[in-house]
Coordinates of C-alpha atoms and ligand atoms in Angstrom, one line a residue:
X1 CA -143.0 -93.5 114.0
X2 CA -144.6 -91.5 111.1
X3 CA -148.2 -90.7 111.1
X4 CA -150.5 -93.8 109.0
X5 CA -151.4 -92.3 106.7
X6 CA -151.8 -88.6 104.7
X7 CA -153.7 -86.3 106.5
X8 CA -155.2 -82.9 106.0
X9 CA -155.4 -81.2 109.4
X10 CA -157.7 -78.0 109.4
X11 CA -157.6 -75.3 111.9
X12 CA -160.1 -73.0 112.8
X13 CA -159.3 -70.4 114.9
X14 CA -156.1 -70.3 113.0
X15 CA -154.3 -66.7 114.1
X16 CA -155.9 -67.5 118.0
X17 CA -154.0 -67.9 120.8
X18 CA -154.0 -71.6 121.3
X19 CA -152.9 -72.3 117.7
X20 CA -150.1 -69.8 118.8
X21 CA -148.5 -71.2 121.1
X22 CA -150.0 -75.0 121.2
X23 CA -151.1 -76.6 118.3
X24 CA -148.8 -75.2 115.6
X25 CA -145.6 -75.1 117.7
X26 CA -146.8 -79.2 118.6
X27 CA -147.7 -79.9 115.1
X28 CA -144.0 -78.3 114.1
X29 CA -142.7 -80.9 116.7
X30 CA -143.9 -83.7 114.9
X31 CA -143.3 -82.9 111.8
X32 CA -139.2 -82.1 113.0
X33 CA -139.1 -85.7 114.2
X34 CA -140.3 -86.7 111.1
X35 CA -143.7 -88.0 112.7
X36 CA -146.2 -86.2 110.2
X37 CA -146.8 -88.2 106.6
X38 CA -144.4 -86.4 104.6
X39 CA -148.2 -85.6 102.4
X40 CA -149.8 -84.5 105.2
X41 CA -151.3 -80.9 105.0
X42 CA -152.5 -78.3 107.5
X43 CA -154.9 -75.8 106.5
X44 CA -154.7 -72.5 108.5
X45 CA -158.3 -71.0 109.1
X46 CA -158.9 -67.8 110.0
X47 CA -160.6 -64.2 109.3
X48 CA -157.8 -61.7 109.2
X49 CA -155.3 -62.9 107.4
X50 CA -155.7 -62.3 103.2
X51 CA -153.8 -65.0 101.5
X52 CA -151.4 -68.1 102.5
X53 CA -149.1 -65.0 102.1
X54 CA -150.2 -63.3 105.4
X55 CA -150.6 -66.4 107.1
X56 CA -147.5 -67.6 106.5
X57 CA -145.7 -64.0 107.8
X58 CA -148.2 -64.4 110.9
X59 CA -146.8 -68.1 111.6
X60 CA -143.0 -66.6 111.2
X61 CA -144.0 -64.0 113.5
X62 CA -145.9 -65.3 116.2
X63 CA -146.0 -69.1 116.3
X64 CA -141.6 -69.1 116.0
X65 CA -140.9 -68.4 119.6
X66 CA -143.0 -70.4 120.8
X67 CA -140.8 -73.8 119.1
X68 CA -138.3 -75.9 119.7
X69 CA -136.7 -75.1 123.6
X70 CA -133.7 -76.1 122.0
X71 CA -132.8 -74.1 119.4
X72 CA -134.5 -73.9 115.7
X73 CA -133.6 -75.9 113.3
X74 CA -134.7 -73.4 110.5
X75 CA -134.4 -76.4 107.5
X76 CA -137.5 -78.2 109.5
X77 CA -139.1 -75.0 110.1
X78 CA -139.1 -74.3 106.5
X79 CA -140.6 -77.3 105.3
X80 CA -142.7 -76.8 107.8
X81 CA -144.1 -74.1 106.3
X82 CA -144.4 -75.3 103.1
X83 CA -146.7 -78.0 104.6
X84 CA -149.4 -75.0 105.4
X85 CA -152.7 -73.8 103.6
X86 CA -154.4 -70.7 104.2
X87 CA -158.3 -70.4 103.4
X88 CA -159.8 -66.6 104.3
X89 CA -163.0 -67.6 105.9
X90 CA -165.6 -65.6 107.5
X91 CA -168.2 -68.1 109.7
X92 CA -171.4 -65.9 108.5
X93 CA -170.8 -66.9 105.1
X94 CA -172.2 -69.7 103.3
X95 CA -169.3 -69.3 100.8
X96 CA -166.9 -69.7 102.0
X97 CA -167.1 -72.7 103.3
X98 CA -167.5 -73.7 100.0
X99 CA -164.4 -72.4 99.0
X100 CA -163.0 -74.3 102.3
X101 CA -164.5 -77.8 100.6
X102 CA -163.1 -76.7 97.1
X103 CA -159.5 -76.5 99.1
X104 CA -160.0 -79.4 101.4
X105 CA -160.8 -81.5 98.3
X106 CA -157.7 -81.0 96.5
X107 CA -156.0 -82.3 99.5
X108 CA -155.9 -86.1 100.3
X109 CA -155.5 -88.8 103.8
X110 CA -157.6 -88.5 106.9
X111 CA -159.6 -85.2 107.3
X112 CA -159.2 -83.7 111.0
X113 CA -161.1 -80.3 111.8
X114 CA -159.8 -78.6 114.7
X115 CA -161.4 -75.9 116.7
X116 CA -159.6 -73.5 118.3
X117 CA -162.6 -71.2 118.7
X118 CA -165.0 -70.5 121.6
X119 CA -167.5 -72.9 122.1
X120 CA -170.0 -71.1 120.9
X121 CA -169.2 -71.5 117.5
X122 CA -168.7 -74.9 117.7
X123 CA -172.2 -75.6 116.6
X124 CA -172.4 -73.3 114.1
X125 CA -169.3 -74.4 112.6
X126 CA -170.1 -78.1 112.4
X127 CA -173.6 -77.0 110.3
X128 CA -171.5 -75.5 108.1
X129 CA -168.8 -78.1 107.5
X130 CA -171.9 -80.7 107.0
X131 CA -174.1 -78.1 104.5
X132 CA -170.7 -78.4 102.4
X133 CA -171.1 -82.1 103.2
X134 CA -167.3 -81.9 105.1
X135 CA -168.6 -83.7 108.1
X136 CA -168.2 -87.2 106.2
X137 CA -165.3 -89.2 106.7
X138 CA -163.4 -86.5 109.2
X139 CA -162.8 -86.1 112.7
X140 CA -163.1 -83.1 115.1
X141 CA -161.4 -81.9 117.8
X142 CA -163.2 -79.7 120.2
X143 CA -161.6 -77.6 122.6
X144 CA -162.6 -77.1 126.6
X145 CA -164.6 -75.7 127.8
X146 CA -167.3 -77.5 126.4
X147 CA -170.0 -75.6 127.5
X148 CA -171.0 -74.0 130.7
X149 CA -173.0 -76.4 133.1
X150 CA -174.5 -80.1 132.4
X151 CA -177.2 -78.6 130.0
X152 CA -175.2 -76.1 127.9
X153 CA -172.5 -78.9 127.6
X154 CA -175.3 -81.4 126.8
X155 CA -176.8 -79.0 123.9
X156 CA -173.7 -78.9 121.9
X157 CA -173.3 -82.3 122.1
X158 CA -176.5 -82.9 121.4
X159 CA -176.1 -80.6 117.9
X160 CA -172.7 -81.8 117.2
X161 CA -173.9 -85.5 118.1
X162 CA -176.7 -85.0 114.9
X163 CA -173.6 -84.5 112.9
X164 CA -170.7 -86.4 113.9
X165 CA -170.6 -89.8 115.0
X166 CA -169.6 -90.4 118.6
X167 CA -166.0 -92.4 117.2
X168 CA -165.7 -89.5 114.7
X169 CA -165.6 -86.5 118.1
X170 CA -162.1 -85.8 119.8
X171 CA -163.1 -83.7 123.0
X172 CA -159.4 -82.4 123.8
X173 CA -158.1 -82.5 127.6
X174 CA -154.7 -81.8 127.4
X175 CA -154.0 -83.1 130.7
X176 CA -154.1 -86.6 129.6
X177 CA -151.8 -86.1 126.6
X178 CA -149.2 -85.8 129.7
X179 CA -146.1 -88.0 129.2
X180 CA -146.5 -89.1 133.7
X181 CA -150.1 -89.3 133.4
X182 CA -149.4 -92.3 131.0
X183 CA -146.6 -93.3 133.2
X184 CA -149.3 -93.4 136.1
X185 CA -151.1 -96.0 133.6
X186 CA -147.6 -98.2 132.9
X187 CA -147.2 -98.1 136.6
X188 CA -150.5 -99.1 138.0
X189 CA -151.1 -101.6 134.9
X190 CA -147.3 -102.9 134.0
X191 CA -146.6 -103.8 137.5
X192 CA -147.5 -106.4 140.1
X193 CA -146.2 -104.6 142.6
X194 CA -148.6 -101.2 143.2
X195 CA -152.2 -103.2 142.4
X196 CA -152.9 -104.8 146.0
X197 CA -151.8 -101.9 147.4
X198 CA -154.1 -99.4 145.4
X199 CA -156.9 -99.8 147.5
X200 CA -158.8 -98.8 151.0
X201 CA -156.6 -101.1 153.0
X202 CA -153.8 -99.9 152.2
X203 CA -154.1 -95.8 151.2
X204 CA -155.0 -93.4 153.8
X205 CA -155.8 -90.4 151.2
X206 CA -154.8 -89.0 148.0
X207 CA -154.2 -84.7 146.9
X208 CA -154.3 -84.0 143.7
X209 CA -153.0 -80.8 143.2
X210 CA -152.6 -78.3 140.0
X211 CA -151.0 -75.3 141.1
X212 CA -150.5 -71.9 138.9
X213 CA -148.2 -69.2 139.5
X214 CA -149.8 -67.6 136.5
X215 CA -152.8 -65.3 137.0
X216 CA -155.4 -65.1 134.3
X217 CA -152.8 -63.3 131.6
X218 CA -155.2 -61.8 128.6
X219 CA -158.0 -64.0 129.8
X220 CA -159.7 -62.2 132.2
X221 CA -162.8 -61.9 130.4
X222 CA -163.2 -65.5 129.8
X223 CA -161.9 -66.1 133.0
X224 CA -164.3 -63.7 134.9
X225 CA -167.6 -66.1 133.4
X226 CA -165.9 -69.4 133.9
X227 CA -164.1 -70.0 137.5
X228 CA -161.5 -72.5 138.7
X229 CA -163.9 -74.9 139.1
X230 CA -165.4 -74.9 135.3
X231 CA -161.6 -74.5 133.9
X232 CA -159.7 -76.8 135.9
X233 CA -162.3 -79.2 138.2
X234 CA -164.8 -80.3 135.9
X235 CA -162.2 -81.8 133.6
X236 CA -158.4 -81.8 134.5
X237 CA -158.7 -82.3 137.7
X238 CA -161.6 -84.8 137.1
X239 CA -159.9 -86.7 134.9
X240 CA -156.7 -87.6 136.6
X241 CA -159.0 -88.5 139.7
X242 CA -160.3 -90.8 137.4
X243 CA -157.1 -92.2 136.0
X244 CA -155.5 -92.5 139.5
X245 CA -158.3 -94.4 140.8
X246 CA -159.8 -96.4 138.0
X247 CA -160.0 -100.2 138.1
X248 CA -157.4 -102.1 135.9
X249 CA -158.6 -102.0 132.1
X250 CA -159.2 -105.1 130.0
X251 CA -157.0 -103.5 127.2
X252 CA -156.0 -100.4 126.4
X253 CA -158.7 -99.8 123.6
X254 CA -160.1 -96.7 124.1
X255 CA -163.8 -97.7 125.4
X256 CA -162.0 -100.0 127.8
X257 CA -159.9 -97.5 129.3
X258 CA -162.9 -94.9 128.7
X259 CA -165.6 -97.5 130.1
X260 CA -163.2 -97.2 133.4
X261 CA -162.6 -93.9 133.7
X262 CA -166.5 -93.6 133.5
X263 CA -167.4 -95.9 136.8
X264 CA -165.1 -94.0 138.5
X265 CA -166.7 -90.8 137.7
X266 CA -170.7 -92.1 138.6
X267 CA -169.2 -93.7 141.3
X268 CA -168.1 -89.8 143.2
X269 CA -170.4 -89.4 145.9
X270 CA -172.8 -87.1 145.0
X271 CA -172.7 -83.2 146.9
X272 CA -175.3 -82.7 149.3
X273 CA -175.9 -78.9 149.3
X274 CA -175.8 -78.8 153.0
X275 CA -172.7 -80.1 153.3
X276 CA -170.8 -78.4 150.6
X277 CA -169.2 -75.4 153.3
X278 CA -167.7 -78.7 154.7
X279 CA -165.8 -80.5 151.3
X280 CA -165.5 -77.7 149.1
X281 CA -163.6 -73.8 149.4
X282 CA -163.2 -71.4 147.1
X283 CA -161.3 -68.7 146.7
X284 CA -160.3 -65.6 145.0
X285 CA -156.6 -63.8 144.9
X286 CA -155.7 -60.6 146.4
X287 CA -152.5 -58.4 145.5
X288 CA -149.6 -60.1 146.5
X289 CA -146.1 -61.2 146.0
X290 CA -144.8 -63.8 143.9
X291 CA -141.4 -64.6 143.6
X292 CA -140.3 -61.2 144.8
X293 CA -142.6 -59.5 141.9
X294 CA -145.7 -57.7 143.3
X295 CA -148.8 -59.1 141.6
X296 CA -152.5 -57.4 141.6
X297 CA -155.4 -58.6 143.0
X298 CA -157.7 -60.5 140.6
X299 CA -160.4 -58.0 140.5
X300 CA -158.2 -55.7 139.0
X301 CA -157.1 -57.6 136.1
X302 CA -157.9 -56.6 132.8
X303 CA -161.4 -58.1 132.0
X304 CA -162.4 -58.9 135.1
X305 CA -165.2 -57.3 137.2
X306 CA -164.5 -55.0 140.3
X307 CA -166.7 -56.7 142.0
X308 CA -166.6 -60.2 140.7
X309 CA -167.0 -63.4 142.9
X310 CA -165.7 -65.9 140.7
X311 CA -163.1 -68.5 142.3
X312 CA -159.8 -68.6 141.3
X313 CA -158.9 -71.1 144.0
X314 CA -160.8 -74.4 144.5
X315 CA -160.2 -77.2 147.1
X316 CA -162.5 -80.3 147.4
X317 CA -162.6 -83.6 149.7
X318 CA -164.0 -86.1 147.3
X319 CA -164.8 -89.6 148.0
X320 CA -166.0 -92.9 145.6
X321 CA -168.4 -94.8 146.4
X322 CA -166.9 -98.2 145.5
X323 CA -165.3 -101.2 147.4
X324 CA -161.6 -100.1 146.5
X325 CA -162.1 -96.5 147.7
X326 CA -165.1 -96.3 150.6
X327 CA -163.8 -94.2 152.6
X328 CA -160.5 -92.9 151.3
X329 CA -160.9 -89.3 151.0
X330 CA -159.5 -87.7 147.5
X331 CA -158.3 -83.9 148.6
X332 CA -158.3 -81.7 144.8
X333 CA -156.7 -78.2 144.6
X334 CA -156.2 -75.8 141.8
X335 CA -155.4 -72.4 141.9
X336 CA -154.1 -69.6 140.0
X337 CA -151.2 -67.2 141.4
X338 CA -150.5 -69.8 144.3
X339 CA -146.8 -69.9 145.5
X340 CA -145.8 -72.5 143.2
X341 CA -146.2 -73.9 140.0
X342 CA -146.5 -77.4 140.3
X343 CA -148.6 -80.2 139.2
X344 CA -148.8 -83.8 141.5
X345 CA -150.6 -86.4 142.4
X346 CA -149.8 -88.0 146.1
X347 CA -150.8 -91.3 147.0
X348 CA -150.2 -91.4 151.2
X349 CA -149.8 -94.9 152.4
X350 CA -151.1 -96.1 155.7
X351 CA -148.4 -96.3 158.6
X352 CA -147.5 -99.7 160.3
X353 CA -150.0 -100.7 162.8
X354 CA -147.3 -101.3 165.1
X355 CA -144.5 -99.8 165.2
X356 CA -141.4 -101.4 167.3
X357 CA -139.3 -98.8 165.8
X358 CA -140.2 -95.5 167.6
X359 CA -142.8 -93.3 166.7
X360 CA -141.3 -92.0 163.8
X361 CA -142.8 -95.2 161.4
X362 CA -146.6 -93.8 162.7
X363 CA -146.1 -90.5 160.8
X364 CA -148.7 -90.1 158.1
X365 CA -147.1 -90.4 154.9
X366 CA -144.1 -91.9 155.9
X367 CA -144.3 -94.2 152.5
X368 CA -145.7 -92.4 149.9
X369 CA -145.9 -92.0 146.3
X370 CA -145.5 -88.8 144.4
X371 CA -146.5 -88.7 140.8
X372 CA -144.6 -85.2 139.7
X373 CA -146.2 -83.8 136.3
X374 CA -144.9 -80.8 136.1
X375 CA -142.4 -79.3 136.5
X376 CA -139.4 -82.0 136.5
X377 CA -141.5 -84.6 135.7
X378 CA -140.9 -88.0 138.2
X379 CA -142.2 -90.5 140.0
X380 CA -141.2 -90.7 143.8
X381 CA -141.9 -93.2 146.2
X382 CA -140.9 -92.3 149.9
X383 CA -139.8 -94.9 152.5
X384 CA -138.4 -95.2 156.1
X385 CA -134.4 -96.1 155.7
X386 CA -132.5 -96.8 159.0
X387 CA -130.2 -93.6 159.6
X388 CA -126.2 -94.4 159.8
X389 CA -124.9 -94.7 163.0
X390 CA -125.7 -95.9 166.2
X391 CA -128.9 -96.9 167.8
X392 CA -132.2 -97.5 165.4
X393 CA -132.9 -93.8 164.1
X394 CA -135.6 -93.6 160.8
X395 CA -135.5 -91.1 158.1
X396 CA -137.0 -90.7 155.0
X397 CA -135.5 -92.0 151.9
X398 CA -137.2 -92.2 148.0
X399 CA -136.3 -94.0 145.0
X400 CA -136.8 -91.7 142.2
X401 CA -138.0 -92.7 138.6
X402 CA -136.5 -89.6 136.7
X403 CA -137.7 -89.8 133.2
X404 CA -135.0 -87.4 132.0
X405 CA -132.0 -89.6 133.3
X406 CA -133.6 -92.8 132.0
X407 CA -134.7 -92.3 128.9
X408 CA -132.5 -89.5 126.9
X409 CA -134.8 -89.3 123.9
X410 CA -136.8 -86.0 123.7
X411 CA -140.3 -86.2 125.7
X412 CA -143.2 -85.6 123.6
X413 CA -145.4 -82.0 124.3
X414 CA -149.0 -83.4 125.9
X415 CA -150.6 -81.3 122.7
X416 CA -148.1 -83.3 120.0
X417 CA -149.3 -86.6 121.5
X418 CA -153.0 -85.8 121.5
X419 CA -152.7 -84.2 117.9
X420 CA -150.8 -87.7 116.5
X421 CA -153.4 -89.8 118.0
X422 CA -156.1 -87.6 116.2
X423 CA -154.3 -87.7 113.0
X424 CA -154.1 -92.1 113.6
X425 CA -157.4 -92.2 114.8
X426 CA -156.9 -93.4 118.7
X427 CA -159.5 -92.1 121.2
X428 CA -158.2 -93.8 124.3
X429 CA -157.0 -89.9 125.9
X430 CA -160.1 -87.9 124.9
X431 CA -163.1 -87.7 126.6
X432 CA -166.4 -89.6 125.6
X433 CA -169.7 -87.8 126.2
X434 CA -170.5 -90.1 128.8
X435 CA -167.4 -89.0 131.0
X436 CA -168.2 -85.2 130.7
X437 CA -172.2 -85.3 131.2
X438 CA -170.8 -87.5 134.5
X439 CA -168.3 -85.0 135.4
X440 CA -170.6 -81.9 134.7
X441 CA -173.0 -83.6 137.0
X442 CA -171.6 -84.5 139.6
X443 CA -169.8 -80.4 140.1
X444 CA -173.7 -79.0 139.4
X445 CA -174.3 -78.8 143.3
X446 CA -171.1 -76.9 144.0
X447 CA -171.8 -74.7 141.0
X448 CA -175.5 -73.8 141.8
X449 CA -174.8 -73.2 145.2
X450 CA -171.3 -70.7 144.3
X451 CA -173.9 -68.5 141.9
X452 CA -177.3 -69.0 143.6
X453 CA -175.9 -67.7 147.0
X454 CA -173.6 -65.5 145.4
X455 CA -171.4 -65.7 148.4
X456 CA -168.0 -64.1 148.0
X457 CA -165.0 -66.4 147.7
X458 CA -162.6 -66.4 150.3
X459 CA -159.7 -64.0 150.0
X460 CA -156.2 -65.5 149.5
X461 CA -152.7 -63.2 148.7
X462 CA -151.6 -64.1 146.1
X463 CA -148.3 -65.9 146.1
X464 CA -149.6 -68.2 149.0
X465 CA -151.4 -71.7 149.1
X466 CA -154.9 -70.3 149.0
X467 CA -156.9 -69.7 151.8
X468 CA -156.5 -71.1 155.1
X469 CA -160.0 -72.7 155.0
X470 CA -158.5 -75.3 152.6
X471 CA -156.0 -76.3 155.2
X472 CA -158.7 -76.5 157.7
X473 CA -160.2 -79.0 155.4
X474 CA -158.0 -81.5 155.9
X475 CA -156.8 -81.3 159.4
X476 CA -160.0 -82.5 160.4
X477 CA -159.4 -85.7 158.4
X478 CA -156.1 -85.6 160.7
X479 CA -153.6 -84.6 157.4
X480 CA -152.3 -81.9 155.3
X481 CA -151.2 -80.6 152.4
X482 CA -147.7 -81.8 151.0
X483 CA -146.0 -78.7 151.2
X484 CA -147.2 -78.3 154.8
X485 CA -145.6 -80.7 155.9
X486 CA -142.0 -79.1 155.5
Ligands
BG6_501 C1 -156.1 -74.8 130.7 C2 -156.8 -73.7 131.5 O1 -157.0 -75.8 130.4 O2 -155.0 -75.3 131.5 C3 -155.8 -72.6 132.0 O3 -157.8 -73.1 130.8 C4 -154.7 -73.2 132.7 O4 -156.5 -71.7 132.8 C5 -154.0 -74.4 131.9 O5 -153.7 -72.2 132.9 C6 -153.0 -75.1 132.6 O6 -152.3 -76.0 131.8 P1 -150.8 -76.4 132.0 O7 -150.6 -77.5 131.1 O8 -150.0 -75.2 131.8 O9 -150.7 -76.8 133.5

């Protein structure tokens, strides 16, 4: 289905990294499946490029292999390119923003501003795009991370607030533009079948996990201020937690779905600091081997400080405070340069009370449902199956939803999604102010005590699942991880 309307989609931070290999390669996408309004526009925004000329050789060069897995089609890609602006724009100058509004201006349909930039320019930008009176009538999209703690997040939304309407600010998390994350939403909300089960009585724990085999690539800088926990916790993470455990939505709207999302995040019971060595570890990656290739320790990345303490491994035992969760302890893990990369969410049934089949229908997690994101995206659930034969044997069985083999059509990139509902204007996957000042809350604890203390994280080889402390964690709830279980 083609976009609603004509749009003029501007991107600051135009030659970065994440217009590299996400939002111009998504946008391409789009416009290949014939989803864009054939009028629709994108303005390339940058400082180093001199004319649409440059920018143009700069897409060819470095935005090309990062499209289409299978293969180019080189007609789309040019009239792709014939889609793209260029406007030469230094922030410190007054203008050139004028110059920006004298392009945007010629240009017609919905006006979205995107920035790809750090977030400290995310203020200064949005002064700008209002002195040339740009902020009317647009949207925004504003990258993670938005700020650094409760109060630096809370100050840019604060000055973007005083410029932008609320409905008018797209606060990105990619993680929700995820084609099984929205098939965790048909599942829990188009079927009878999971709902009286999705509760207390019935689920013994959850993992959420977000494994990387990646280290911190050219990031370490970045990296080396922000953490696991500010990169991946505070939102991704966060934010499935929320979507796995929210209460069914009165429509798909996006405050109904938002309005959700938010009860379950000031529903997480609040960190005491004493008890923090108990539900939370941390982490940090030594030298190591992944996949047969020898990998360096994080401290000796490019970047990063020799002696740096920042985690780049985080477990967590969560819990909500709410009748359908009391109790039910939520285990989250990210890490980067762990053994595997592999994204899931694992929802681990209670046994049978009784079991008059052997001991084997006792075992934690003998039904279970795995939510795959990535990689081979699928949804498993896992039940006890009589083995052939003679006498009454168990063994586990699944029945696997594999979106590939049902549905042949082409699976949409999490960034295409998130861009199109930009471009038509539906807010449902992005994150209201209300979720993140909850979410940035309710990490504060862990946070102040990681930097007040300054305690080292643990040390973990890379290649492995982290350190052993985050193991530990759970065998005293009387479980473990998925993959220990093998
Ligand atoms: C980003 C983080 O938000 O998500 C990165 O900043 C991380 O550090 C990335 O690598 C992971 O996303 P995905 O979609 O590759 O799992």
């Amino acid at each position: 289905m083609q976009t609603d309307s004509s749009f003029t989609f501007v991107l600051f931070g135009g030659t970065g990294d994440l217009s590299m290999r996400k939002i111009l390669p998504a946008l391409y996408e789009a416009h290949r499946a014939g989803m864009l309004a054939d009028s629709g526009k994108i303005v390339g925004v940058a400082r180093h490029e001199e004319d649409r000329a440059g920018y143009i050789d700069w897409v060819n060069g470095h935005v090309k292999p990062y499209v289409s897995k299978d293969g180019l089609d080189e007609a789309a890609w040019e009239s792709f390119l014939a889609r793209i602006e260029y406007v030469k724009l230094d922030l410190s100058k007054a203008e050139d923003f004028v110059l920006l509004r004298d392009a945007v201006n010629k240009l017609s349909g919905t006006r979205v501003f995107y920035l790809a930039t750090g977030p400290s320019l995310f203020v200064p930008i949005c002064h700008a795009l209002a002195s040339v009176g740009l902020n009317e009538n647009a949207r925004i999209v504003l990258e993670k991370p938005l700020g650094y703690d409760l109060r630096s997040s809370n100050a840019i939304n604060d000055a973007v607030g005083e410029i932008f309407a609320e409905e008018q600010i797209y606060r990105i998390d990619h993680y929700l533009g995820k084609e099984p994350v929205q098939n965790l939403l048909a599942l829990r909300f188009g079927n009878a079948l999971f709902e009286p089960l999705w509760r207390r009585e019935w689920v013994e724990s959850i993992q959420i996990t977000i494994a990387e085999e990646l280290g911190v690539e050219a990031r370490g800088d970045f990296y080396d201020n922000t953490g696991a926990l500010r990169d991946m916790v505070q939102n991704h993470l966060l934010q499935l937690l929320s979507i796995v455990a929210m209460e069914p939505p009165h429509s798909m709207d996006s405050d109904s779905v938002r309005d959700e999302k938010l009860r379950v995040l000031r529903a997480l019971k609040p960190i005491d600091p004493r008890d923090i060595q108990r539900v939370a570890v941390r982490g940090q990656y030594h030298a190591g081997v992944i996949r047969g290739t020898a990998v360096p320790a994080y401290a000796t990345e490019p970047g990063v400080k020799k002696d740096s303490t920042t985690e780049t491994f985080v477990a967590l035992k969560v819990e909500i405070e709410n009748w359908r969760w009391s109790g039910v302890p939520f285990f989250l893990r990210t890490g980067k340069r762990l053994a595997d990369r592999v994204a899931e969410i694992v929802v681990n049934f209670r046994p049978v009370p009784h079991s008059a089949l052997g001991p084997t229908a006792l075992r934690p997690g003998a039904n279970r449902l795995v939510i795959r994101l990535q990689p081979n995206e699928t949804i498993r659930l896992y039940c006890l199956a009589k083995q052939p034969g003679e006498g009454m044997n168990l063994a586990s069985v699944h029945l696997d939803l594999a979106f590939d083999q049902f549905f042949r059509e082409n699976q949409m990139e999490a960034y295409q999604r998130l861009l199109l509902d930009v471009i038509n204007g539906r807010l449902a996957l992005f994150v209201r102010r209300d979720e993140q000042e909850a979410a940035w809350r309710w990490v504060e604890p862990i946070l102040n005590d990681w930097s007040a203390a300054n305690k080292a994280p643990k040390p973990y080889a890379a290649g492995t699942w982290g350190p052993a402390a985050a193991s530990a964690m759970l065998a005293q709830h009387g479980t473990c991880w998925l993959e220990e279980e093998n």
